[in-house]
Tab-separated table of C-alpha atoms in Angstrom:
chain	number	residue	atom	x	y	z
I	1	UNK	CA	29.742	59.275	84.644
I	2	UNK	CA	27.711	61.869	85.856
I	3	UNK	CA	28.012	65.348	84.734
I	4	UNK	CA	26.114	68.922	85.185
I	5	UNK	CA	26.605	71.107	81.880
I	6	UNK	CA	25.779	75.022	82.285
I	7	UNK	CA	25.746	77.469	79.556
I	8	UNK	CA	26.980	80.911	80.743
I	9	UNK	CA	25.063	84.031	80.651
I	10	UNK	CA	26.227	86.548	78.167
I	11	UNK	CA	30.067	86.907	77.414
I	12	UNK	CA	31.535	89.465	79.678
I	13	UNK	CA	29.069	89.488	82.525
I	14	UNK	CA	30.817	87.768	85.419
I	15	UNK	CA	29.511	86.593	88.457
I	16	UNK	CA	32.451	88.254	89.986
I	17	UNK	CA	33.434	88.359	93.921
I	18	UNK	CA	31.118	91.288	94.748
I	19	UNK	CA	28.134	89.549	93.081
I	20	UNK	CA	28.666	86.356	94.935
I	21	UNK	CA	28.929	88.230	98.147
I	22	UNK	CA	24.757	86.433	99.351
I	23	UNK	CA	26.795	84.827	101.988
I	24	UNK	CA	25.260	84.031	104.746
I	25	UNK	CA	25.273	81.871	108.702
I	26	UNK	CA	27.405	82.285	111.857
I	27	UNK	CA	31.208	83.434	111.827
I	28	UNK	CA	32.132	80.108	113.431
I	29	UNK	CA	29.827	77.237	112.236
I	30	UNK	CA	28.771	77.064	108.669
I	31	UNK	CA	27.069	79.831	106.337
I	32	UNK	CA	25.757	79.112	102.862
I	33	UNK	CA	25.978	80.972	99.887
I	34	UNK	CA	24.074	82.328	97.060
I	35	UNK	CA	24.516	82.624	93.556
I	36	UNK	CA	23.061	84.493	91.123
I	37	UNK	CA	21.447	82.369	88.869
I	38	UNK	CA	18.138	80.949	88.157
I	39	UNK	CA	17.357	77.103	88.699
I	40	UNK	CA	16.470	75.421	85.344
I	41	UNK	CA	16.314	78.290	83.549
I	42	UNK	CA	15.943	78.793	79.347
I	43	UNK	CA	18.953	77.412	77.480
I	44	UNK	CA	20.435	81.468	76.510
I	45	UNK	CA	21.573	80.461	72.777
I	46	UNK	CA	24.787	81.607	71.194
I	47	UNK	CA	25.047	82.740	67.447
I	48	UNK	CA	28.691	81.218	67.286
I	49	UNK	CA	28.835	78.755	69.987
I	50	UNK	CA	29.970	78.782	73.570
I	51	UNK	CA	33.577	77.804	74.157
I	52	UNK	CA	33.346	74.428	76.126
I	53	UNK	CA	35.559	73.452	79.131
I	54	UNK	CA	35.161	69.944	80.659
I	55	UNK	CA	36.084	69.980	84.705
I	56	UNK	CA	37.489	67.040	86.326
I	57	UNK	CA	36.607	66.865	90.388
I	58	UNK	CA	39.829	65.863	92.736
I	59	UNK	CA	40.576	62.698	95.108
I	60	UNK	CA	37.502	62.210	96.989
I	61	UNK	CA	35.276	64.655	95.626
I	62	UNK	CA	32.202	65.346	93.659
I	63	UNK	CA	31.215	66.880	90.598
I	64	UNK	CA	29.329	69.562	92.715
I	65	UNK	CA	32.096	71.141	95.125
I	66	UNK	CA	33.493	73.162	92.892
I	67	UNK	CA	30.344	74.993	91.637
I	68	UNK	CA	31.957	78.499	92.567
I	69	UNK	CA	35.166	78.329	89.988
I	70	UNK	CA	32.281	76.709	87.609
I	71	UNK	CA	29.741	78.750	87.640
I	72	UNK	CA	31.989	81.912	87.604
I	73	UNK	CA	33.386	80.239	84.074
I	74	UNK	CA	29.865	79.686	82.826
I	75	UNK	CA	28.692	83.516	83.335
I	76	UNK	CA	31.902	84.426	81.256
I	77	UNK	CA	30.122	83.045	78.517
I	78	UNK	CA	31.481	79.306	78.158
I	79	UNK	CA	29.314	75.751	78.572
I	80	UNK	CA	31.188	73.955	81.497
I	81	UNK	CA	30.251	69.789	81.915
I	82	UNK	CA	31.890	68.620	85.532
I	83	UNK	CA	31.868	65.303	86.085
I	84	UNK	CA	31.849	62.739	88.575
I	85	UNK	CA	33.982	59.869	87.552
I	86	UNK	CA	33.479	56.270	87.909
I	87	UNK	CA	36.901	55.008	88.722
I	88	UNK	CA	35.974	54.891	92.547
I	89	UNK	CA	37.815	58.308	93.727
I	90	UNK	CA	34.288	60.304	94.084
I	91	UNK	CA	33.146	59.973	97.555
I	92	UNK	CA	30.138	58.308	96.209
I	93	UNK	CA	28.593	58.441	92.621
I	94	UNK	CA	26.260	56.820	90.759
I	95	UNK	CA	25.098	55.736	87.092
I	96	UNK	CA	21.581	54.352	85.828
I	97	UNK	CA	21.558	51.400	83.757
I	98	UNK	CA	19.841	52.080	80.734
I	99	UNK	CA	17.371	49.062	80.607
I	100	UNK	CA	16.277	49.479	84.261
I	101	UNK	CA	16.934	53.034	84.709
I	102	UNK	CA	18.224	51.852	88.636
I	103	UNK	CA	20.907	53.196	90.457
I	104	UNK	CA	23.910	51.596	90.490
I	105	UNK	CA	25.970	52.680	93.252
I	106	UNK	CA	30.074	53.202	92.929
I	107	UNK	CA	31.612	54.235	96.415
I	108	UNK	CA	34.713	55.366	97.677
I	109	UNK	CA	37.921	53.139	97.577
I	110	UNK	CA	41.097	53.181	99.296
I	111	UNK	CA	44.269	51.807	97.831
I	112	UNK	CA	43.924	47.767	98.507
I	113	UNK	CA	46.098	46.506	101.317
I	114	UNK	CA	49.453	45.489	99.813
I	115	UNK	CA	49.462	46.982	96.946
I	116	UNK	CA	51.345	50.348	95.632
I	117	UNK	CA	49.283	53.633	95.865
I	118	UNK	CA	51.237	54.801	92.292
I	119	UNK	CA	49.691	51.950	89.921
I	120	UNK	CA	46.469	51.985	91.849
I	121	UNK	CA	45.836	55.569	91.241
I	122	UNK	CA	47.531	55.847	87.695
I	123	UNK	CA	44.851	53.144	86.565
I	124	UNK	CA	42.143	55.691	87.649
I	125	UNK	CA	44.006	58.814	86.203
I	126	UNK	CA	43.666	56.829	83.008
I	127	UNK	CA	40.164	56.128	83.463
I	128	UNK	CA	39.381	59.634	84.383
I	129	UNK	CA	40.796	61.023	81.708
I	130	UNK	CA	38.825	58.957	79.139
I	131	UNK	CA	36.065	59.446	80.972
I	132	UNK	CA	36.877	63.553	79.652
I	133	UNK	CA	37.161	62.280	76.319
I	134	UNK	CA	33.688	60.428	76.061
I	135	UNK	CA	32.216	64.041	77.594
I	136	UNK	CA	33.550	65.636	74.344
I	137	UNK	CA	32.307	62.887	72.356
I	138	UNK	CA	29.154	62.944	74.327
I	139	UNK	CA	29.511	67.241	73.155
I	140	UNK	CA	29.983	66.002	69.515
I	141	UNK	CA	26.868	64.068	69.164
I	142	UNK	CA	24.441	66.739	70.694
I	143	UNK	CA	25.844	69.675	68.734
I	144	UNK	CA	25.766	67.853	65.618
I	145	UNK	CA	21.643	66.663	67.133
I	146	UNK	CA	22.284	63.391	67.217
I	147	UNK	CA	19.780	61.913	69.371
I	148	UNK	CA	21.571	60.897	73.155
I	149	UNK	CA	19.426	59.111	75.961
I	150	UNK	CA	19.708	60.457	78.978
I	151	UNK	CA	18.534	57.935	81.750
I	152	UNK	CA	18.127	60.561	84.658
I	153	UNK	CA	14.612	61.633	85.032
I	154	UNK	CA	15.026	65.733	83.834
I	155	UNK	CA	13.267	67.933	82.183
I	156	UNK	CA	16.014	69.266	80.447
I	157	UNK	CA	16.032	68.927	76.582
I	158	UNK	CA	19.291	67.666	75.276
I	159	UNK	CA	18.350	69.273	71.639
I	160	UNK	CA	18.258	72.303	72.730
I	161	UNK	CA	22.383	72.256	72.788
I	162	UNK	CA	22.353	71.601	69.034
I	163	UNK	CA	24.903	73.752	67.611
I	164	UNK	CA	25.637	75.434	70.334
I	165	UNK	CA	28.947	74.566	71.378
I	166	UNK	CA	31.988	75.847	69.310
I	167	UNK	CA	33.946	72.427	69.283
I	168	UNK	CA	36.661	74.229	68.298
I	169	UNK	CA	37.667	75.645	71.280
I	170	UNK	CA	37.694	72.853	73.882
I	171	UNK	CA	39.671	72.678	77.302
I	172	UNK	CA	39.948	70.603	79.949
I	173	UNK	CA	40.323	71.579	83.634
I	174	UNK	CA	40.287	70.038	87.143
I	175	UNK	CA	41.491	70.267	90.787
I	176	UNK	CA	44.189	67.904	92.319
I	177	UNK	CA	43.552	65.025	91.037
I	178	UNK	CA	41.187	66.510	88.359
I	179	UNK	CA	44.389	68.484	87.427
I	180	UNK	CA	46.308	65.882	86.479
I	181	UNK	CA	43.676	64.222	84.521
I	182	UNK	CA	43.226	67.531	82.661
I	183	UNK	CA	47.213	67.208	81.963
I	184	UNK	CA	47.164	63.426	80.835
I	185	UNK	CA	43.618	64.391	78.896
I	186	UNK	CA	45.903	66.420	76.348
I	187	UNK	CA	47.566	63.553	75.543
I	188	UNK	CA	44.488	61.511	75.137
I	189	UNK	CA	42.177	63.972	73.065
I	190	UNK	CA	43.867	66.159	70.479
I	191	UNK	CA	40.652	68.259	70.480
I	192	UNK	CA	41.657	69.557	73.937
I	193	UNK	CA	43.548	72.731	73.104
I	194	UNK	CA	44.817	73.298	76.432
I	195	UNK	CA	44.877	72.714	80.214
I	196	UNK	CA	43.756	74.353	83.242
I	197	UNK	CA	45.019	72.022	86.108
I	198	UNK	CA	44.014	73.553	90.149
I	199	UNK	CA	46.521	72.682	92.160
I	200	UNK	CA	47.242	69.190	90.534
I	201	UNK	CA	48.355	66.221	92.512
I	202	UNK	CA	50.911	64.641	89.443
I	203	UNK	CA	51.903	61.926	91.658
I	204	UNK	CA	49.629	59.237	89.248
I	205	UNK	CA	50.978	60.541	86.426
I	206	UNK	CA	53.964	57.910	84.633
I	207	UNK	CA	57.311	59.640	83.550
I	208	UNK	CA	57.162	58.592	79.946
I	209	UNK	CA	54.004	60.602	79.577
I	210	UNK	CA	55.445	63.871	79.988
I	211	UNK	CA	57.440	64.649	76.603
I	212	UNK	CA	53.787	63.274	74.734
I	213	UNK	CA	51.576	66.237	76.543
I	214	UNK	CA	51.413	68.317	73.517
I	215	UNK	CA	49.484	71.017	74.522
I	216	UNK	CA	50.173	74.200	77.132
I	217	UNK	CA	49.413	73.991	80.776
I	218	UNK	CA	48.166	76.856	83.371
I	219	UNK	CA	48.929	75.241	86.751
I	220	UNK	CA	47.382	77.524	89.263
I	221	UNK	CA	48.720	76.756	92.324
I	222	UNK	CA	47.731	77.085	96.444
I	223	UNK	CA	50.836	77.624	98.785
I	224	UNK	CA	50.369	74.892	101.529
I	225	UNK	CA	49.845	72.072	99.066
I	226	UNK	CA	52.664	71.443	96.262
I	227	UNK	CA	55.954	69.321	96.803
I	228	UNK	CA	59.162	69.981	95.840
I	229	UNK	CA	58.459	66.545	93.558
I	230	UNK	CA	54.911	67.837	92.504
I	231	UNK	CA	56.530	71.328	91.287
I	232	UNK	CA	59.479	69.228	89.547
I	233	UNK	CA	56.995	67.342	87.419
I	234	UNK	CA	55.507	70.621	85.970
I	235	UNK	CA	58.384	72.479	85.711
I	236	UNK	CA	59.358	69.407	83.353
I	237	UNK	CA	56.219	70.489	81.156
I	238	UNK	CA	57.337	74.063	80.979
I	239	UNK	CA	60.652	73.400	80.185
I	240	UNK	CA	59.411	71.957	76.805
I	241	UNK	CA	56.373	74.303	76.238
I	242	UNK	CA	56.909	78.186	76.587
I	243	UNK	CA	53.677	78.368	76.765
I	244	UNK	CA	53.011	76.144	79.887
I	245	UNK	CA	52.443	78.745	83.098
I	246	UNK	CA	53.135	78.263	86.578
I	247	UNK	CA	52.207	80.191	89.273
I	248	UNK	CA	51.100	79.905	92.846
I	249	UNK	CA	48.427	82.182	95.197
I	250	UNK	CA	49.389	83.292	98.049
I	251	UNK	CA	47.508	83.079	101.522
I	252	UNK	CA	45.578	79.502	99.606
I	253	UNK	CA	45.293	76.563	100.942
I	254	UNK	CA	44.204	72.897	98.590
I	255	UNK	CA	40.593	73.784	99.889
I	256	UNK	CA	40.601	77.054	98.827
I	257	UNK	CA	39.931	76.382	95.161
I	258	UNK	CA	36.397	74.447	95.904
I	259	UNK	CA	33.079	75.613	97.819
I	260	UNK	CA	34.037	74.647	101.176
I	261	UNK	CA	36.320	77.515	101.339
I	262	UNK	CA	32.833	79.745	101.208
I	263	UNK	CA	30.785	77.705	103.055
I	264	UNK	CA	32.468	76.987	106.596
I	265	UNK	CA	32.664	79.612	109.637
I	266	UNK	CA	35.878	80.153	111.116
I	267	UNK	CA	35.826	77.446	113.597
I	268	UNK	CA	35.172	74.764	111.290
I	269	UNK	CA	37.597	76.496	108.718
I	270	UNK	CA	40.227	75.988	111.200
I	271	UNK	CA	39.394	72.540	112.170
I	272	UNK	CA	39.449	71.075	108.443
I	273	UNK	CA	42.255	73.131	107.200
I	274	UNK	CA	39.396	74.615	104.385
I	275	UNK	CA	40.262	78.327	103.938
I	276	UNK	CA	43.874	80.059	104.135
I	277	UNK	CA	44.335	83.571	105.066
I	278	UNK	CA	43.294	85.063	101.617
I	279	UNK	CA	40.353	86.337	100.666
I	280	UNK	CA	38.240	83.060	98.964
I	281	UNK	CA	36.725	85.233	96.619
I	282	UNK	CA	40.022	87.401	96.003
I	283	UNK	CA	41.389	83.503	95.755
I	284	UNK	CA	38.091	82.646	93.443
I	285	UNK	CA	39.086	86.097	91.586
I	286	UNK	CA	42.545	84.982	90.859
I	287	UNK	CA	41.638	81.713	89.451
I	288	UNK	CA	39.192	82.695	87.518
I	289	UNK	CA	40.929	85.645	85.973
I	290	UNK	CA	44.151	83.871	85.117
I	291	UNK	CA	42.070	80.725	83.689
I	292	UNK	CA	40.253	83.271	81.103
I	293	UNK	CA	43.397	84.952	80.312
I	294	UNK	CA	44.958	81.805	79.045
I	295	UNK	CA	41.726	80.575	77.883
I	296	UNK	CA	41.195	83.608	75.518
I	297	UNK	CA	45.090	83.030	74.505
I	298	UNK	CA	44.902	79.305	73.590
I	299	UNK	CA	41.590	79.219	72.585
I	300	UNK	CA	41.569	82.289	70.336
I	301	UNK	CA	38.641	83.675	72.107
I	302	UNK	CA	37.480	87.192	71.106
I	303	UNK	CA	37.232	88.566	74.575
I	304	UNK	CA	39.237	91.168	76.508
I	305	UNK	CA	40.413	88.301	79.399
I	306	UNK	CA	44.015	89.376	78.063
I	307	UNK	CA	43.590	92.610	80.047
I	308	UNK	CA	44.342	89.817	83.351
I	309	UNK	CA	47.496	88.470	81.162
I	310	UNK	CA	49.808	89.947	84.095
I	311	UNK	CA	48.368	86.798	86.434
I	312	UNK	CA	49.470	84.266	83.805
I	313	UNK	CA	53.542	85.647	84.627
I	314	UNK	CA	52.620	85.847	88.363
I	315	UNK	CA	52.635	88.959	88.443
I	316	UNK	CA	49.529	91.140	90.890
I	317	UNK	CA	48.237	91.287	94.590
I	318	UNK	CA	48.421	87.692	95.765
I	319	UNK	CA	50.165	86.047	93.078
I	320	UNK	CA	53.688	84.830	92.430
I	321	UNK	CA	55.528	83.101	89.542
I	322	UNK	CA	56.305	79.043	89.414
I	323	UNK	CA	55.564	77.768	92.630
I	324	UNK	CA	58.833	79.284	95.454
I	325	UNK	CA	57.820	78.082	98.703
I	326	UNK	CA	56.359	74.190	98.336
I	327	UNK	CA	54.899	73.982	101.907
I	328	UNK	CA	53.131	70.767	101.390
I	329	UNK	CA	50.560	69.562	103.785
I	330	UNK	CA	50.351	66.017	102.396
């Protein structure tokens, strides 16, 4: 399991739209983009602790795409660990063994011939989301400074994290398939408070799990990706939990809540389907600002992220409640 943690700058800064706006490269190819942040900077230490959220990457993904929506978090003043799972749904990942320090690689795997997509990938949604668990835990023994190896070659220093993180107020969050492993997570880890889940795919997700996730939900979804079925299965979670929020962002498309949305011209944008008509950083805006809303709300944070409450009903430029039009492109 490989993970990146980042500890934000101060609380209330914001990378915001405007300062991610280093874009650059050709309208209709690729551009890149740049971020305001330095590269292996000094571990910026926190009096009471930074909030930590654990980020869970989708269906053939990696624990870097979604750096944007991650990084953004981290500025607002919370320590973010994304992972790459080893359940064989990352396009490619990796783990050293601990005696050898080689890589072992773990690629890519389709659903065997013959045998039923559902219990294939609910076998991995359970593997992912223990694999969020042993993050906290992993959390829990370097805040406390209990001494964990760390077999990749860095010159980070794992001690430096010693309590740092407020292990009170955990989350969990991920996109697609991430999301749903943030939802089943909850049930998991009672330490997770709540769940931020990006346009989940609940497909893996078993029926009898949903009256056990205990916890509220902010589903934040894109409009050319849900199914009427999708939508059915959270609206099963908010009918028990008032607090469990639905809403969907208009002009979004699945790709829009990862880096390729920022990073592909028009050409190839249009090709691969990775940017809707919105704005991606009004889209990264949204998502952002309605995750800290309900962050501050369910994780008693001491912020003023309720001023963006409004987003968490639906309600603003771009946004609308539950999730109306379920134009699915699956």
């Amino acid at each position: 399991m490989g993970g990146d943690a980042v500890a934000g700058a101060a609380p209330g800064e914001g990378t915001s739209p405007r300062g991610l706006r280093g874009c650059h490269g050709g309208p209709y190819s690729a551009g890149s983009c740049r971020v305001p942040v330095s590269w292996n900077g000094p571990f910026k230490t926190c009096g009471s602790g930074y909030p930590l959220i654990i980020f869970s990457h989708g269906l053939g993904a990696f624990r870097t795409l979604y750096s944007s929506v991650c990084s953004e978090l981290a500025s607002w003043g919370f320590a973010v660990a994304a992972l790459e799972h080893r359940d064989h749904s990352a396009s490619a990942t990796y783990f050293c063994t601990a005696e050898a320090g080689r890589e072992e690689w773990i690629p890519y795997q389709r659903v065997p011939q013959g045998q039923k997509e559902f219990y294939f990938r609910n076998k991995q949604v359970h593997q992912r989301a223990e694999e969020c668990v042993r993050a906290l835990q992993l959390f829990k023994d370097i805040n406390s400074g209990k001494s964990v190896p760390n077999v990749l070659h860095q010159d980070f220093d794992l001690s430096v994290l010693k309590d740092s993180i407020d292990l009170t107020k955990v989350a969990v969050m991920g996109h697609s398939f991430g999301g749903v492993t943030a939802v089943l997570a909850l049930v998991k880890e009672p330490s997770f408070r709540c769940a931020v889940a990006l346009d989940a795919w609940m497909f893996p997700l078993e029926n009898a799990l949903y009256p056990e996730v205990p916890k509220p939900v902010l589903f934040i979804n894109t409009e050319k990706f849900q199914t009427p079925e999708s939508v059915a299965k959270m609206k099963r979670l908010s009918s028990r939990n008032s607090q469990t929020k639905i809403i969907t962002i208009l002009g979004s498309v699945h790709q829009s809540q990862t880096d390729f949305t920022f990073l592909t011209g028009k050409l190839i944008s249009r090709v691969f389907g990775a940017r809707g008509t919105l704005d991606p950083y009004k889209g990264l805006d949204i998502t952002s600002r309605a995750a800290l809303a309900f962050l501050q709300r369910h994780l008693n944070l001491e912020e003023e992220f309720d001023r963006w409450d409004d987003l968490l009903e639906g309600i603003g430029d771009s946004v609308v409640p539950e999730a109306p039009f379920c134009r699915s492109n699956l």
